[in-house]
Amino acid sequence: MFDQVLARIAGQFGRVEPRASARAYLIGLLSNVERKNCRQLAEQAGHARPGPMRRLLRYAHGDADAIRDDLRAYAVEHLGTGGTVLIVDETGFVEKGRASAGVQRQHTGTAGRVENSQVGVFLAYATSRGRALIDRRLYLPEHSWRGDPERRHAAGIPDDVQFATKPRLAWEMIGAALDAGVEASWVTGDEAYGRTRSFEPPWRNAGPAT
């Protein structure tokens, strides 16, 4: 199945080298390597140096959303059945520096406390056949990032990316999934995503999801 998924997204990489590096990179992320940086992942892949991994992350041209679309379609094709549930959740990634996009001191369930971290909001697709992540959004804190254009530029954040609450990011992913033809009987998440009333959720008038 792993190779089937890679074959599905292979067309998003224009050259053989980044395609091979992407395969090795993903295998490394799924491995038991303790520190998943380029050097450690290169060693895991049997590379003599970390150059190919670094070029993949820094310079390879690719459309992350197009890859997301391919993976979402693959998940629906292989897991789709009646009673589908879309699940919203967030997780944190502890970071020691301050240069990574979206990092600041904030609460993260990963550590169970306030830590210097990045927080991502994720959307999962679940059926009786299995489950898979089908979308993601990075939470960009309002006060420490929105008003600091130099920091945003250094982290590679596009100018058109603005602050959005975590529930808003969740609703955007759900709306995108429904627009792509994903059918779901239910949408679920913890109370942080159910209690907001700041705007009308997109699935209220969009097909079978409720």
mmCIF file of N, CA and C in Angstrom, residues 13 15 17-29 35-42 47 50-64 67 95 100 154-156:
data_model
loop_
_atom_site.group_PDB
_atom_site.id
_atom_site.type_symbol
_atom_site.label_atom_id
_atom_site.label_comp_id
_atom_site.label_asym_id
_atom_site.label_seq_id
_atom_site.Cartn_x
_atom_site.Cartn_y
_atom_site.Cartn_z
ATOM 1 N N PHE A 13 6.187 15.326 -8.403
ATOM 2 C CA PHE A 13 7.622 15.592 -8.390
ATOM 3 C C PHE A 13 8.137 15.513 -9.826
ATOM 4 N N ARG A 15 11.143 15.477 -11.082
ATOM 5 C CA ARG A 15 12.379 14.765 -11.385
ATOM 6 C C ARG A 15 12.494 13.505 -10.532
ATOM 7 N N GLU A 17 15.151 12.396 -8.814
ATOM 8 C CA GLU A 17 15.873 12.550 -7.548
ATOM 9 C C GLU A 17 14.964 12.973 -6.397
ATOM 10 N N PRO A 18 14.173 14.060 -6.530
ATOM 11 C CA PRO A 18 13.291 14.411 -5.418
ATOM 12 C C PRO A 18 12.231 13.349 -5.138
ATOM 13 N N ARG A 19 11.819 12.622 -6.178
ATOM 14 C CA ARG A 19 10.857 11.542 -5.974
ATOM 15 C C ARG A 19 11.456 10.445 -5.096
ATOM 16 N N ALA A 20 12.720 10.073 -5.367
ATOM 17 C CA ALA A 20 13.393 9.057 -4.555
ATOM 18 C C ALA A 20 13.664 9.575 -3.153
ATOM 19 N N SER A 21 14.038 10.851 -3.045
ATOM 20 C CA SER A 21 14.289 11.439 -1.724
ATOM 21 C C SER A 21 13.014 11.492 -0.900
ATOM 22 N N ALA A 22 11.890 11.788 -1.564
ATOM 23 C CA ALA A 22 10.613 11.833 -0.863
ATOM 24 C C ALA A 22 10.255 10.460 -0.303
ATOM 25 N N ARG A 23 10.509 9.425 -1.074
ATOM 26 C CA ARG A 23 10.240 8.066 -0.603
ATOM 27 C C ARG A 23 11.095 7.739 0.622
ATOM 28 N N ALA A 24 12.394 8.038 0.542
ATOM 29 C CA ALA A 24 13.295 7.766 1.659
ATOM 30 C C ALA A 24 12.919 8.608 2.885
ATOM 31 N N TYR A 25 12.508 9.844 2.637
ATOM 32 C CA TYR A 25 12.126 10.739 3.726
ATOM 33 C C TYR A 25 10.905 10.204 4.472
ATOM 34 N N LEU A 26 9.889 9.768 3.737
ATOM 35 C CA LEU A 26 8.677 9.247 4.360
ATOM 36 C C LEU A 26 8.961 7.957 5.126
ATOM 37 N N ILE A 27 9.783 7.092 4.553
ATOM 38 C CA ILE A 27 10.145 5.861 5.266
ATOM 39 C C ILE A 27 10.851 6.212 6.574
ATOM 40 N N GLY A 28 11.718 7.221 6.534
ATOM 41 C CA GLY A 28 12.410 7.648 7.740
ATOM 42 C C GLY A 28 11.466 8.198 8.793
ATOM 43 N N LEU A 29 10.481 8.973 8.354
ATOM 44 C CA LEU A 29 9.508 9.515 9.314
ATOM 45 C C LEU A 29 8.709 8.410 9.995
ATOM 46 N N ARG A 35 15.706 11.141 16.384
ATOM 47 C CA ARG A 35 15.677 12.538 15.941
ATOM 48 C C ARG A 35 15.483 12.555 14.423
ATOM 49 N N LYS A 36 14.335 13.048 14.012
ATOM 50 C CA LYS A 36 13.992 12.977 12.589
ATOM 51 C C LYS A 36 14.405 14.262 11.868
ATOM 52 N N ASN A 37 15.723 14.543 11.907
ATOM 53 C CA ASN A 37 16.262 15.634 11.113
ATOM 54 C C ASN A 37 16.861 15.060 9.833
ATOM 55 N N CYS A 38 17.313 15.955 8.943
ATOM 56 C CA CYS A 38 17.801 15.485 7.634
ATOM 57 C C CYS A 38 18.979 14.534 7.770
ATOM 58 N N ARG A 39 19.897 14.827 8.686
ATOM 59 C CA ARG A 39 21.076 13.971 8.825
ATOM 60 C C ARG A 39 20.686 12.577 9.293
ATOM 61 N N GLN A 40 19.834 12.497 10.312
ATOM 62 C CA GLN A 40 19.436 11.193 10.835
ATOM 63 C C GLN A 40 18.609 10.409 9.818
ATOM 64 N N LEU A 41 17.727 11.102 9.109
ATOM 65 C CA LEU A 41 16.906 10.418 8.109
ATOM 66 C C LEU A 41 17.753 9.949 6.930
ATOM 67 N N ALA A 42 18.790 10.736 6.580
ATOM 68 C CA ALA A 42 19.686 10.311 5.510
ATOM 69 C C ALA A 42 20.444 9.050 5.917
ATOM 70 N N HIS A 47 22.060 6.932 2.932
ATOM 71 C CA HIS A 47 22.726 7.951 2.140
ATOM 72 C C HIS A 47 24.063 8.312 2.773
ATOM 73 N N PRO A 50 23.534 14.129 3.899
ATOM 74 C CA PRO A 50 22.132 14.571 3.983
ATOM 75 C C PRO A 50 21.690 15.489 2.857
ATOM 76 N N GLY A 51 22.574 15.741 1.885
ATOM 77 C CA GLY A 51 22.248 16.690 0.824
ATOM 78 C C GLY A 51 20.928 16.455 0.113
ATOM 79 N N PRO A 52 20.648 15.220 -0.344
ATOM 80 C CA PRO A 52 19.381 15.002 -1.056
ATOM 81 C C PRO A 52 18.145 15.320 -0.214
ATOM 82 N N MET A 53 18.188 15.003 1.086
ATOM 83 C CA MET A 53 17.057 15.307 1.965
ATOM 84 C C MET A 53 16.886 16.824 2.094
ATOM 85 N N ARG A 54 17.999 17.518 2.261
ATOM 86 C CA ARG A 54 17.925 18.967 2.413
ATOM 87 C C ARG A 54 17.419 19.639 1.149
ATOM 88 N N ARG A 55 17.872 19.162 -0.004
ATOM 89 C CA ARG A 55 17.386 19.740 -1.259
ATOM 90 C C ARG A 55 15.897 19.491 -1.441
ATOM 91 N N LEU A 56 15.431 18.324 -1.009
ATOM 92 C CA LEU A 56 14.005 18.025 -1.094
ATOM 93 C C LEU A 56 13.194 19.054 -0.324
ATOM 94 N N LEU A 57 13.607 19.365 0.897
ATOM 95 C CA LEU A 57 12.837 20.249 1.763
ATOM 96 C C LEU A 57 13.024 21.721 1.419
ATOM 97 N N ARG A 58 14.189 22.075 0.907
ATOM 98 C CA ARG A 58 14.469 23.494 0.670
ATOM 99 C C ARG A 58 14.162 23.956 -0.751
ATOM 100 N N TYR A 59 14.429 23.102 -1.723
ATOM 101 C CA TYR A 59 14.415 23.588 -3.102
ATOM 102 C C TYR A 59 13.464 22.852 -4.048
ATOM 103 N N ALA A 60 13.022 21.668 -3.681
ATOM 104 C CA ALA A 60 12.176 20.909 -4.606
ATOM 105 C C ALA A 60 10.868 21.651 -4.845
ATOM 106 N N HIS A 61 10.478 21.734 -6.108
ATOM 107 C CA HIS A 61 9.227 22.405 -6.458
ATOM 108 C C HIS A 61 8.093 21.385 -6.421
ATOM 109 N N GLY A 62 7.065 21.727 -5.693
ATOM 110 C CA GLY A 62 5.915 20.840 -5.590
ATOM 111 C C GLY A 62 4.732 21.594 -5.005
ATOM 112 N N ASP A 63 3.574 21.089 -5.238
ATOM 113 C CA ASP A 63 2.341 21.704 -4.754
ATOM 114 C C ASP A 63 1.809 20.841 -3.623
ATOM 115 N N ALA A 64 1.992 21.313 -2.386
ATOM 116 C CA ALA A 64 1.588 20.523 -1.225
ATOM 117 C C ALA A 64 0.089 20.254 -1.228
ATOM 118 N N ILE A 67 -0.695 17.445 -3.639
ATOM 119 C CA ILE A 67 -0.381 16.157 -3.021
ATOM 120 C C ILE A 67 -1.475 15.782 -2.028
ATOM 121 N N GLU A 95 9.247 22.767 19.726
ATOM 122 C CA GLU A 95 10.373 23.351 19.006
ATOM 123 C C GLU A 95 11.224 24.166 19.975
ATOM 124 N N SER A 100 10.955 28.636 13.253
ATOM 125 C CA SER A 100 9.993 27.802 12.537
ATOM 126 C C SER A 100 8.636 28.496 12.480
ATOM 127 N N ALA A 154 11.085 35.450 6.796
ATOM 128 C CA ALA A 154 12.185 34.538 7.093
ATOM 129 C C ALA A 154 11.706 33.098 7.220
ATOM 130 N N ALA A 155 10.464 32.914 7.683
ATOM 131 C CA ALA A 155 9.912 31.573 7.857
ATOM 132 C C ALA A 155 9.219 31.061 6.599
ATOM 133 N N GLY A 156 9.179 31.875 5.547
ATOM 134 C CA GLY A 156 8.576 31.440 4.292
ATOM 135 C C GLY A 156 7.063 31.451 4.288
#
